[in-house]
Amino acid sequence: METIKIKDITNSHLAVSSIDGDKVFDIIDVSFKADKKVELDFEGIELTITAFLNSSIGKLYSIYDVDKIKSLLSIINLKQDEIALLKLVIEKAKERFGKDLSNENDLVDEA
Amino acid sequence: MALFTFWQGEWKKIQIPKSLKTDIEGFGFLTNLYHEIKGNKKIIFDFSNCEWLEANLCAILGSIVLIYQKQKVQFKIENIEKQSFLQNTFENNGFLKLFDNTITNLNKKHSGIPFSKYDMKNENEFENYIYKYILSASKIPEMSEGAKRKIFRSIFELFQNSVMHSGASELYVCGQYYTAKARMALTMVEYGKTFKHNVTNHLSIYNNFSGAECLKWAVQSGNTTKSKTEAGGLGLDIIREFLKLNQGKLQINSADGYWEEKKGIIFVTDCEYTFPGSIVNIEFNLRDKNSYITHEEFNISDIL
């Protein structure tokens, strides 16, 4: 199992950057592709925001099904208030990626 | 709000109005001022009539000065000494340093959150600024840890929104504690892609949306201009929900749209002038006694 210490990625007691979230996502993605378990350790992180949680964890739901995420991902040392925020992020991600976006995205003007 | 200009030799003098507040008229005046400077090389801001200027608006005024200074426009400030409180505020929040014809004497007794410019790629500097001037500030000691956490989360969500959606390289910020009203305002400005640009380019059905319609769309729960593989559309929700409980205020002026929510009441309109970026102002009620403690306990494996 791979353990990712979030503080080592953010170099701060905050996890607020979507770029840092992308870095976490990339590590998880590599492990998930190899069917390896990942543990996210939030020790020392005092505050998170949706931008970080969306890009690190919420985005997983656009690629992987819930069962795979549940079996391979574990999260430790996340404060209760932050867990409540993560719950909202995951609910919103499931809603967004669960619905058929194909029609809407057909209309997206690609840059 | 009318903008009056005069010529003083080769200098164009712009009269700062009697009162400039953080509202649609104030944003409109400053947007008009931005456009009025174009094509000129020497500008004077004349404060002889000004009796009140909310210091957080220095984020906008200061950003305009710095942007035009890059284009070799010279700026002078005049008659600021007639209002000693304005001079004191502008000295201490760093705004006066932008002008060549001023000498600043820093007085430690002030209630400002300084005017600063941040590289959007250097997020740690902005984090340090927020921690130094807001987290560590003695002005908000009576608030619960939960309330403070919501304030910091709201500010960082707004900052990240700018980083992700504007594509701007710099963010200009300035704030003020209004001690008598027990409120704190923080204004952030960037000159990147506007809400109108992002929304009208997101889906063809939104191509004809006005600035106000784009803002109305963007603040709705679940709406995001991110690509289909990106999660989003929650950050503004979290802020708005907190501000309703806190009795705070959120204002956005982007392109020709204006949107505000104050104590849960929304006002949205198209503007006469187009701001070439986005201004976001967030105001918190510092008399908030709510604890904001999450009573419900969640098991992480259940929420995945």
Tab-separated table of C-alpha atoms in Angstrom:
chain	number	residue	atom	x	y	z
A	1	MET	CA	0.000	0.000	0.000
A	2	GLU	CA	1.217	3.470	-0.830
A	3	THR	CA	0.840	6.203	1.793
A	4	ILE	CA	0.651	9.814	0.640
A	5	LYS	CA	1.369	12.370	3.323
A	6	ILE	CA	-0.633	15.374	2.160
A	7	LYS	CA	1.579	17.750	4.111
A	8	ASP	CA	4.577	16.593	2.064
A	9	ILE	CA	2.709	17.607	-1.101
A	10	THR	CA	1.366	20.959	0.086
A	11	ASN	CA	4.414	21.909	2.195
A	12	SER	CA	1.934	23.671	4.432
A	13	HIS	CA	-0.651	23.034	7.128
A	14	LEU	CA	-3.240	23.923	4.496
A	15	ALA	CA	-4.505	21.832	1.597
A	16	VAL	CA	-6.091	24.564	-0.507
A	17	SER	CA	-4.456	24.439	-3.923
A	18	SER	CA	-6.030	22.700	-6.903
A	19	ILE	CA	-2.516	22.204	-8.323
A	20	ASP	CA	-1.497	20.289	-5.188
A	21	GLY	CA	-4.754	18.353	-5.519
A	22	ASP	CA	-3.775	17.415	-9.072
A	23	LYS	CA	-0.441	16.084	-7.786
A	24	VAL	CA	-2.246	13.876	-5.254
A	25	PHE	CA	-4.670	12.707	-7.940
A	26	ASP	CA	-1.788	11.718	-10.256
A	27	ILE	CA	-0.205	9.539	-7.561
A	28	ILE	CA	-3.527	7.860	-6.744
A	29	ASP	CA	-4.250	7.344	-10.425
A	30	VAL	CA	-0.963	5.484	-10.996
A	31	SER	CA	-1.634	3.224	-8.007
A	32	PHE	CA	-5.258	2.572	-8.952
A	33	LYS	CA	-4.215	1.607	-12.478
A	34	ALA	CA	-1.944	-1.007	-10.895
A	35	ASP	CA	-4.758	-2.032	-8.496
A	36	LYS	CA	-2.635	-0.896	-5.572
A	37	LYS	CA	-4.153	0.462	-2.366
A	38	VAL	CA	-3.532	4.103	-1.435
A	39	GLU	CA	-3.732	5.750	1.960
A	40	LEU	CA	-4.071	9.533	2.198
A	41	ASP	CA	-2.662	10.816	5.477
A	42	PHE	CA	-3.908	14.302	6.424
A	43	GLU	CA	-1.857	14.537	9.609
A	44	GLY	CA	-0.859	18.167	10.232
A	45	ILE	CA	-3.418	19.559	7.776
A	46	GLU	CA	-5.629	22.103	9.520
A	47	LEU	CA	-7.794	23.254	6.640
A	48	THR	CA	-8.896	21.968	3.267
A	49	ILE	CA	-11.118	23.531	0.615
A	50	THR	CA	-13.231	22.117	-2.195
A	51	ALA	CA	-10.691	23.151	-4.867
A	52	PHE	CA	-8.115	20.762	-3.359
A	53	LEU	CA	-10.594	17.983	-2.546
A	54	ASN	CA	-12.217	18.157	-6.000
A	55	SER	CA	-8.959	17.862	-7.885
A	56	SER	CA	-7.458	15.183	-5.621
A	57	ILE	CA	-10.435	12.972	-4.707
A	58	GLY	CA	-13.616	14.213	-6.462
A	59	LYS	CA	-12.021	13.742	-9.882
A	60	LEU	CA	-11.506	10.020	-9.159
A	61	TYR	CA	-15.258	9.536	-9.625
A	62	SER	CA	-14.975	10.643	-13.253
A	63	ILE	CA	-12.724	7.638	-13.950
A	64	TYR	CA	-13.269	4.924	-11.359
A	65	ASP	CA	-16.439	3.329	-10.052
A	66	VAL	CA	-17.424	3.655	-6.432
A	67	ASP	CA	-16.587	0.035	-5.576
A	68	LYS	CA	-13.033	0.371	-6.811
A	69	ILE	CA	-12.536	3.637	-4.921
A	70	LYS	CA	-13.940	2.110	-1.729
A	71	SER	CA	-11.695	-0.946	-1.999
A	72	LEU	CA	-8.451	0.862	-2.835
A	73	LEU	CA	-8.630	4.242	-1.082
A	74	SER	CA	-8.348	4.950	2.623
A	75	ILE	CA	-8.099	8.323	4.337
A	76	ILE	CA	-6.662	8.903	7.797
A	77	ASN	CA	-6.171	11.831	10.184
A	78	LEU	CA	-8.736	14.052	8.485
A	79	LYS	CA	-10.497	16.330	10.954
A	80	GLN	CA	-14.240	15.864	11.402
A	81	ASP	CA	-15.085	19.276	9.916
A	82	GLU	CA	-12.996	18.459	6.862
A	83	ILE	CA	-14.691	15.056	6.547
A	84	ALA	CA	-18.030	16.875	6.362
A	85	LEU	CA	-16.636	18.969	3.495
A	86	LEU	CA	-15.236	15.885	1.750
A	87	LYS	CA	-18.691	14.294	2.014
A	88	LEU	CA	-20.183	17.246	0.094
A	89	VAL	CA	-17.424	17.082	-2.516
A	90	ILE	CA	-17.966	13.363	-3.083
A	91	GLU	CA	-21.765	13.710	-3.232
A	92	LYS	CA	-21.410	16.476	-5.830
A	93	ALA	CA	-18.857	14.451	-7.827
A	94	LYS	CA	-21.105	11.373	-7.845
A	95	GLU	CA	-24.012	13.558	-8.997
A	96	ARG	CA	-21.909	15.219	-11.723
A	97	PHE	CA	-20.232	12.111	-13.064
A	98	GLY	CA	-23.231	9.874	-12.502
A	99	LYS	CA	-25.481	11.851	-14.819
A	100	ASP	CA	-25.213	11.663	-18.580
A	101	LEU	CA	-23.152	14.696	-19.558
A	102	SER	CA	-22.729	13.597	-23.152
A	103	ASN	CA	-25.418	15.895	-24.525
A	104	GLU	CA	-24.215	18.890	-22.554
A	105	ASN	CA	-20.582	18.315	-23.483
A	106	ASP	CA	-21.418	17.970	-27.141
A	107	LEU	CA	-22.156	21.665	-26.922
A	108	VAL	CA	-18.893	22.632	-25.211
A	109	ASP	CA	-16.779	24.827	-27.414
A	110	GLU	CA	-13.358	23.264	-27.183
A	111	ALA	CA	-10.579	25.851	-27.000
B	1	MET	CA	-21.661	58.149	-10.281
B	2	ALA	CA	-20.249	60.908	-12.460
B	3	LEU	CA	-16.527	61.157	-13.101
B	4	PHE	CA	-15.076	64.668	-13.397
B	5	THR	CA	-11.754	65.407	-15.031
B	6	PHE	CA	-9.743	68.590	-15.489
B	7	TRP	CA	-6.482	69.464	-17.207
B	8	GLN	CA	-3.621	70.838	-15.134
B	9	GLY	CA	-0.961	71.520	-17.729
B	10	GLU	CA	-0.138	68.175	-19.274
B	11	TRP	CA	-1.607	66.269	-16.320
B	12	LYS	CA	-5.148	64.934	-16.420
B	13	LYS	CA	-6.723	65.410	-13.021
B	14	ILE	CA	-9.438	62.969	-11.943
B	15	GLN	CA	-11.677	64.054	-9.118
B	16	ILE	CA	-12.229	61.292	-6.565
B	17	PRO	CA	-15.875	61.586	-5.407
B	18	LYS	CA	-17.045	62.679	-1.979
B	19	SER	CA	-17.816	59.123	-0.951
B	20	LEU	CA	-16.622	55.906	-2.537
B	21	LYS	CA	-18.130	52.750	-1.154
B	22	THR	CA	-17.973	49.053	-1.908
B	23	ASP	CA	-21.164	48.960	-3.927
B	24	ILE	CA	-22.284	48.993	-7.533
B	25	GLU	CA	-21.795	52.767	-7.776
B	26	GLY	CA	-18.271	52.515	-6.369
B	27	PHE	CA	-17.325	49.675	-8.719
B	28	GLY	CA	-18.890	51.596	-11.613
B	29	PHE	CA	-16.884	54.724	-10.823
B	30	LEU	CA	-13.620	52.771	-10.633
B	31	THR	CA	-14.358	50.916	-13.884
B	32	ASN	CA	-15.093	54.241	-15.561
B	33	LEU	CA	-11.835	55.597	-14.106
B	34	TYR	CA	-9.934	52.627	-15.553
B	35	HIS	CA	-11.213	53.477	-19.039
B	36	GLU	CA	-10.728	57.236	-18.553
B	37	ILE	CA	-6.970	56.792	-18.021
B	38	LYS	CA	-6.466	55.022	-21.363
B	39	GLY	CA	-4.394	57.043	-23.823
B	40	ASN	CA	-3.050	59.422	-21.160
B	41	LYS	CA	0.472	59.596	-19.778
B	42	LYS	CA	0.135	61.772	-16.680
B	43	ILE	CA	-2.680	61.290	-14.181
B	44	ILE	CA	-3.511	63.030	-10.910
B	45	PHE	CA	-5.976	61.608	-8.409
B	46	ASP	CA	-7.441	64.627	-6.641
B	47	PHE	CA	-8.867	63.872	-3.193
B	48	SER	CA	-9.923	67.465	-2.389
B	49	ASN	CA	-13.630	66.519	-2.391
B	50	CYS	CA	-13.259	63.059	-0.960
B	51	GLU	CA	-14.523	62.562	2.572
B	52	TRP	CA	-14.887	58.796	2.652
B	53	LEU	CA	-13.275	55.976	0.731
B	54	GLU	CA	-13.568	52.388	1.906
B	55	ALA	CA	-9.971	51.276	2.126
B	56	ASN	CA	-10.529	47.770	0.715
B	57	LEU	CA	-11.288	49.555	-2.594
B	58	CYS	CA	-7.540	50.278	-2.763
B	59	ALA	CA	-7.366	46.764	-4.277
B	60	ILE	CA	-9.093	48.168	-7.374
B	61	LEU	CA	-7.560	51.646	-7.385
B	62	GLY	CA	-4.095	50.230	-6.681
B	63	SER	CA	-4.403	47.586	-9.391
B	64	ILE	CA	-5.336	50.275	-11.916
B	65	VAL	CA	-2.285	52.344	-10.944
B	66	LEU	CA	0.093	49.364	-11.195
B	67	ILE	CA	-1.308	48.228	-14.530
B	68	TYR	CA	-0.951	51.673	-16.111
B	69	GLN	CA	2.455	52.263	-14.502
B	70	LYS	CA	3.645	49.221	-16.479
B	71	GLN	CA	2.584	51.194	-19.559
B	72	LYS	CA	4.715	54.143	-18.372
B	73	VAL	CA	1.793	56.229	-17.145
B	74	GLN	CA	2.816	58.563	-14.295
B	75	PHE	CA	0.548	59.047	-11.290
B	76	LYS	CA	0.328	61.713	-8.620
B	77	ILE	CA	-2.019	61.969	-5.693
B	78	GLU	CA	-3.135	65.385	-4.446
B	79	ASN	CA	-4.963	66.864	-1.471
B	80	ILE	CA	-4.954	63.621	0.465
B	81	GLU	CA	-3.695	65.508	3.525
B	82	LYS	CA	-7.055	67.292	3.808
B	83	GLN	CA	-8.536	64.114	5.225
B	84	SER	CA	-6.073	62.906	7.822
B	85	PHE	CA	-7.844	59.581	8.348
B	86	LEU	CA	-7.625	58.836	4.621
B	87	GLN	CA	-3.958	59.760	4.548
B	88	ASN	CA	-3.291	57.594	7.611
B	89	THR	CA	-5.197	54.654	6.127
B	90	PHE	CA	-3.496	54.913	2.751
B	91	GLU	CA	-0.074	55.194	4.364
B	92	ASN	CA	-0.596	52.151	6.475
B	93	ASN	CA	-2.190	49.909	3.883
B	94	GLY	CA	0.623	50.679	1.454
B	95	PHE	CA	-1.505	52.429	-1.182
B	96	LEU	CA	0.367	55.744	-0.938
B	97	LYS	CA	3.654	54.024	-1.750
B	98	LEU	CA	2.423	53.640	-5.335
B	99	PHE	CA	2.728	57.364	-5.971
B	100	ASP	CA	5.940	59.222	-6.657
B	101	ASN	CA	4.930	62.410	-4.886
B	102	THR	CA	4.232	60.960	-1.443
B	103	ILE	CA	6.294	60.271	1.647
B	104	THR	CA	4.863	57.598	3.896
B	105	ASN	CA	5.251	57.418	7.644
B	106	LEU	CA	4.032	54.069	8.862
B	107	ASN	CA	1.785	54.357	11.890
B	108	LYS	CA	1.307	51.020	13.595
B	109	LYS	CA	-2.190	51.891	14.857
B	110	HIS	CA	-4.293	51.027	11.873
B	111	SER	CA	-6.982	48.583	10.913
B	112	GLY	CA	-5.949	47.745	7.407
B	113	ILE	CA	-5.182	44.577	5.542
B	114	PRO	CA	-2.459	45.904	3.229
B	115	PHE	CA	-2.714	46.426	-0.482
B	116	SER	CA	-0.683	43.643	-2.093
B	117	LYS	CA	-0.123	42.028	-5.443
B	118	TYR	CA	0.340	38.264	-5.678
B	119	ASP	CA	1.646	35.994	-8.372
B	120	MET	CA	-1.186	33.512	-8.916
B	121	LYS	CA	1.390	30.741	-9.196
B	122	ASN	CA	2.899	31.499	-5.819
B	123	GLU	CA	0.034	30.440	-3.623
B	124	ASN	CA	2.127	30.194	-0.471
B	125	GLU	CA	2.662	33.951	-0.401
B	126	PHE	CA	-1.076	34.563	-0.474
B	127	GLU	CA	-1.572	31.940	2.262
B	128	ASN	CA	0.997	33.731	4.415
B	129	TYR	CA	-0.719	37.090	3.828
B	130	ILE	CA	-4.101	35.716	4.901
B	131	TYR	CA	-2.592	34.073	7.962
B	132	LYS	CA	-0.673	37.171	8.972
B	133	TYR	CA	-3.386	39.773	8.513
B	134	ILE	CA	-6.528	37.763	9.155
B	135	LEU	CA	-5.828	34.587	11.116
B	136	SER	CA	-3.400	36.250	13.477
B	137	ALA	CA	-5.224	39.565	13.612
B	138	SER	CA	-6.338	40.698	17.036
B	139	LYS	CA	-9.595	42.026	15.529
B	140	ILE	CA	-11.368	38.688	15.486
B	141	PRO	CA	-10.523	37.111	18.837
B	142	GLU	CA	-14.106	36.633	19.974
B	143	MET	CA	-15.119	34.437	17.112
B	144	SER	CA	-15.218	30.684	17.500
B	145	GLU	CA	-12.556	28.535	15.891
B	146	GLY	CA	-15.309	27.147	13.678
B	147	ALA	CA	-16.243	30.622	12.428
B	148	LYS	CA	-12.600	31.520	11.757
B	149	ARG	CA	-12.181	28.271	9.838
B	150	LYS	CA	-15.197	29.180	7.668
B	151	ILE	CA	-13.732	32.637	7.004
B	152	PHE	CA	-10.368	31.265	5.891
B	153	ARG	CA	-12.011	28.567	3.818
B	154	SER	CA	-14.176	31.180	2.059
B	155	ILE	CA	-11.164	33.367	1.237
B	156	PHE	CA	-9.099	30.472	-0.082
B	157	GLU	CA	-12.041	29.190	-2.142
B	158	LEU	CA	-12.336	32.612	-3.803
B	159	PHE	CA	-8.591	32.774	-4.425
B	160	GLN	CA	-8.585	29.297	-5.985
B	161	ASN	CA	-11.595	30.221	-8.135
B	162	SER	CA	-9.507	33.049	-9.567
B	163	VAL	CA	-6.480	30.794	-10.059
B	164	MET	CA	-8.527	28.112	-11.839
B	165	HIS	CA	-10.875	30.219	-13.944
B	166	SER	CA	-9.283	33.610	-14.713
B	167	GLY	CA	-5.938	32.533	-16.159
B	168	ALA	CA	-4.634	35.855	-14.808
B	169	SER	CA	-1.044	36.017	-13.656
B	170	GLU	CA	-1.616	38.394	-10.768
B	171	LEU	CA	-4.124	39.025	-8.020
B	172	TYR	CA	-4.494	42.382	-6.278
B	173	VAL	CA	-5.906	42.374	-2.787
B	174	CYS	CA	-6.688	44.819	0.000
B	175	GLY	CA	-8.897	44.647	3.049
B	176	GLN	CA	-10.177	46.643	5.960
B	177	TYR	CA	-11.548	46.015	9.428
B	178	TYR	CA	-14.550	48.248	10.084
B	179	THR	CA	-14.301	48.190	13.837
B	180	ALA	CA	-17.499	50.095	14.650
B	181	LYS	CA	-19.584	47.802	12.459
B	182	ALA	CA	-17.519	44.766	13.509
B	183	ARG	CA	-17.055	43.759	9.905
B	184	MET	CA	-14.081	42.843	7.772
B	185	ALA	CA	-14.010	43.320	4.014
B	186	LEU	CA	-11.512	41.807	1.603
B	187	THR	CA	-11.454	42.845	-2.051
B	188	MET	CA	-9.672	40.782	-4.700
B	189	VAL	CA	-9.116	41.925	-8.274
B	190	GLU	CA	-7.710	40.224	-11.341
B	191	TYR	CA	-7.532	41.111	-15.019
B	192	GLY	CA	-8.020	37.678	-16.530
B	193	LYS	CA	-10.881	35.872	-18.235
B	194	THR	CA	-14.179	37.196	-16.937
B	195	PHE	CA	-17.165	35.159	-15.778
B	196	LYS	CA	-18.886	36.288	-18.978
B	197	HIS	CA	-16.023	34.998	-21.129
B	198	ASN	CA	-15.962	31.628	-19.385
B	199	VAL	CA	-19.717	31.041	-19.329
B	200	THR	CA	-20.458	32.211	-22.883
B	201	ASN	CA	-17.609	30.039	-24.182
B	202	HIS	CA	-18.613	27.018	-22.102
B	203	LEU	CA	-21.791	26.126	-23.946
B	204	SER	CA	-23.158	27.540	-27.173
B	205	ILE	CA	-26.609	27.990	-25.602
B	206	TYR	CA	-25.071	30.615	-23.312
B	207	ASN	CA	-23.415	32.601	-26.140
B	208	ASN	CA	-25.843	35.490	-25.848
B	209	PHE	CA	-25.882	35.712	-22.068
B	210	SER	CA	-25.301	39.180	-20.618
B	211	GLY	CA	-22.718	39.740	-17.890
B	212	ALA	CA	-25.435	39.574	-15.235
B	213	GLU	CA	-26.913	36.358	-16.657
B	214	CYS	CA	-23.464	34.769	-16.655
B	215	LEU	CA	-22.962	35.641	-12.987
B	216	LYS	CA	-26.417	34.313	-12.085
B	217	TRP	CA	-25.531	31.044	-13.820
B	218	ALA	CA	-22.060	30.780	-12.288
B	219	VAL	CA	-23.202	31.128	-8.675
B	220	GLN	CA	-25.864	28.430	-8.986
B	221	SER	CA	-25.152	25.227	-7.120
B	222	GLY	CA	-23.470	22.608	-9.298
B	223	ASN	CA	-22.752	24.917	-12.226
B	224	THR	CA	-19.145	24.969	-13.370
B	225	THR	CA	-17.297	25.783	-16.568
B	226	LYS	CA	-14.748	23.054	-15.847
B	227	SER	CA	-14.332	20.242	-18.363
B	228	LYS	CA	-16.374	17.046	-18.056
B	229	THR	CA	-13.574	15.185	-16.238
B	230	GLU	CA	-13.143	17.820	-13.548
B	231	ALA	CA	-15.151	17.985	-10.343
B	232	GLY	CA	-16.437	21.401	-9.293
B	233	GLY	CA	-19.375	23.715	-8.775
B	234	LEU	CA	-19.337	23.671	-4.990
B	235	GLY	CA	-16.942	26.355	-3.761
B	236	LEU	CA	-19.281	29.337	-4.141
B	237	ASP	CA	-22.091	27.278	-2.581
B	238	ILE	CA	-20.055	26.710	0.552
B	239	ILE	CA	-19.227	30.406	0.791
B	240	ARG	CA	-22.818	31.541	0.229
B	241	GLU	CA	-24.188	29.120	2.789
B	242	PHE	CA	-21.715	30.365	5.386
B	243	LEU	CA	-22.322	34.047	4.584
B	244	LYS	CA	-26.072	33.594	5.085
B	245	LEU	CA	-25.456	32.312	8.610
B	246	ASN	CA	-22.736	34.880	9.248
B	247	GLN	CA	-24.884	37.758	7.924
B	248	GLY	CA	-22.049	38.616	5.568
B	249	LYS	CA	-21.891	39.807	1.991
B	250	LEU	CA	-20.443	38.667	-1.326
B	251	GLN	CA	-20.160	40.941	-4.373
B	252	ILE	CA	-18.875	40.114	-7.845
B	253	ASN	CA	-18.331	42.616	-10.634
B	254	SER	CA	-17.068	40.925	-13.770
B	255	ALA	CA	-17.175	42.304	-17.330
B	256	ASP	CA	-20.537	44.131	-17.500
B	257	GLY	CA	-22.239	42.084	-14.798
B	258	TYR	CA	-22.815	42.781	-11.120
B	259	TRP	CA	-24.051	40.248	-8.571
B	260	GLU	CA	-24.333	40.565	-4.817
B	261	GLU	CA	-25.780	38.579	-1.967
B	262	LYS	CA	-26.189	40.377	1.307
B	263	LYS	CA	-27.719	38.651	4.297
B	264	GLY	CA	-29.238	36.157	1.885
B	265	ILE	CA	-30.774	38.763	-0.434
B	266	ILE	CA	-29.575	38.679	-4.031
B	267	PHE	CA	-29.261	41.684	-6.320
B	268	VAL	CA	-28.025	41.268	-9.876
B	269	THR	CA	-27.835	43.686	-12.781
B	270	ASP	CA	-26.002	44.589	-15.958
B	271	CYS	CA	-23.568	47.500	-15.681
B	272	GLU	CA	-23.019	50.583	-17.802
B	273	TYR	CA	-19.248	50.015	-17.949
B	274	THR	CA	-17.289	46.821	-18.588
B	275	PHE	CA	-14.565	45.912	-16.126
B	276	PRO	CA	-11.741	44.091	-17.938
B	277	GLY	CA	-11.523	41.308	-15.347
B	278	SER	CA	-13.244	40.438	-12.094
B	279	ILE	CA	-13.639	42.151	-8.744
B	280	VAL	CA	-14.736	40.045	-5.811
B	281	ASN	CA	-15.487	41.538	-2.417
B	282	ILE	CA	-16.304	39.428	0.611
B	283	GLU	CA	-17.456	40.921	3.879
B	284	PHE	CA	-17.718	39.049	7.169
B	285	ASN	CA	-19.670	39.864	10.296
B	286	LEU	CA	-17.178	39.630	13.135
B	287	ARG	CA	-19.892	39.584	15.819
B	288	ASP	CA	-20.869	36.100	14.699
B	289	LYS	CA	-21.226	33.937	17.810
B	290	ASN	CA	-22.090	30.705	16.020
B	291	SER	CA	-19.790	27.799	16.811
B	292	TYR	CA	-20.048	26.103	13.403
B	293	ILE	CA	-19.177	22.787	15.020
B	294	THR	CA	-20.062	19.729	12.990
B	295	HIS	CA	-22.109	17.585	15.388
B	296	GLU	CA	-22.659	14.741	12.982
B	297	GLU	CA	-19.755	12.292	12.810
B	298	PHE	CA	-19.023	10.578	9.530
B	299	ASN	CA	-17.130	7.411	8.863
B	300	ILE	CA	-14.895	8.043	5.853
B	301	SER	CA	-15.444	4.613	4.321
B	302	ASP	CA	-19.204	5.348	4.293
B	303	ILE	CA	-18.861	8.579	2.331
B	304	LEU	CA	-16.509	7.295	-0.397
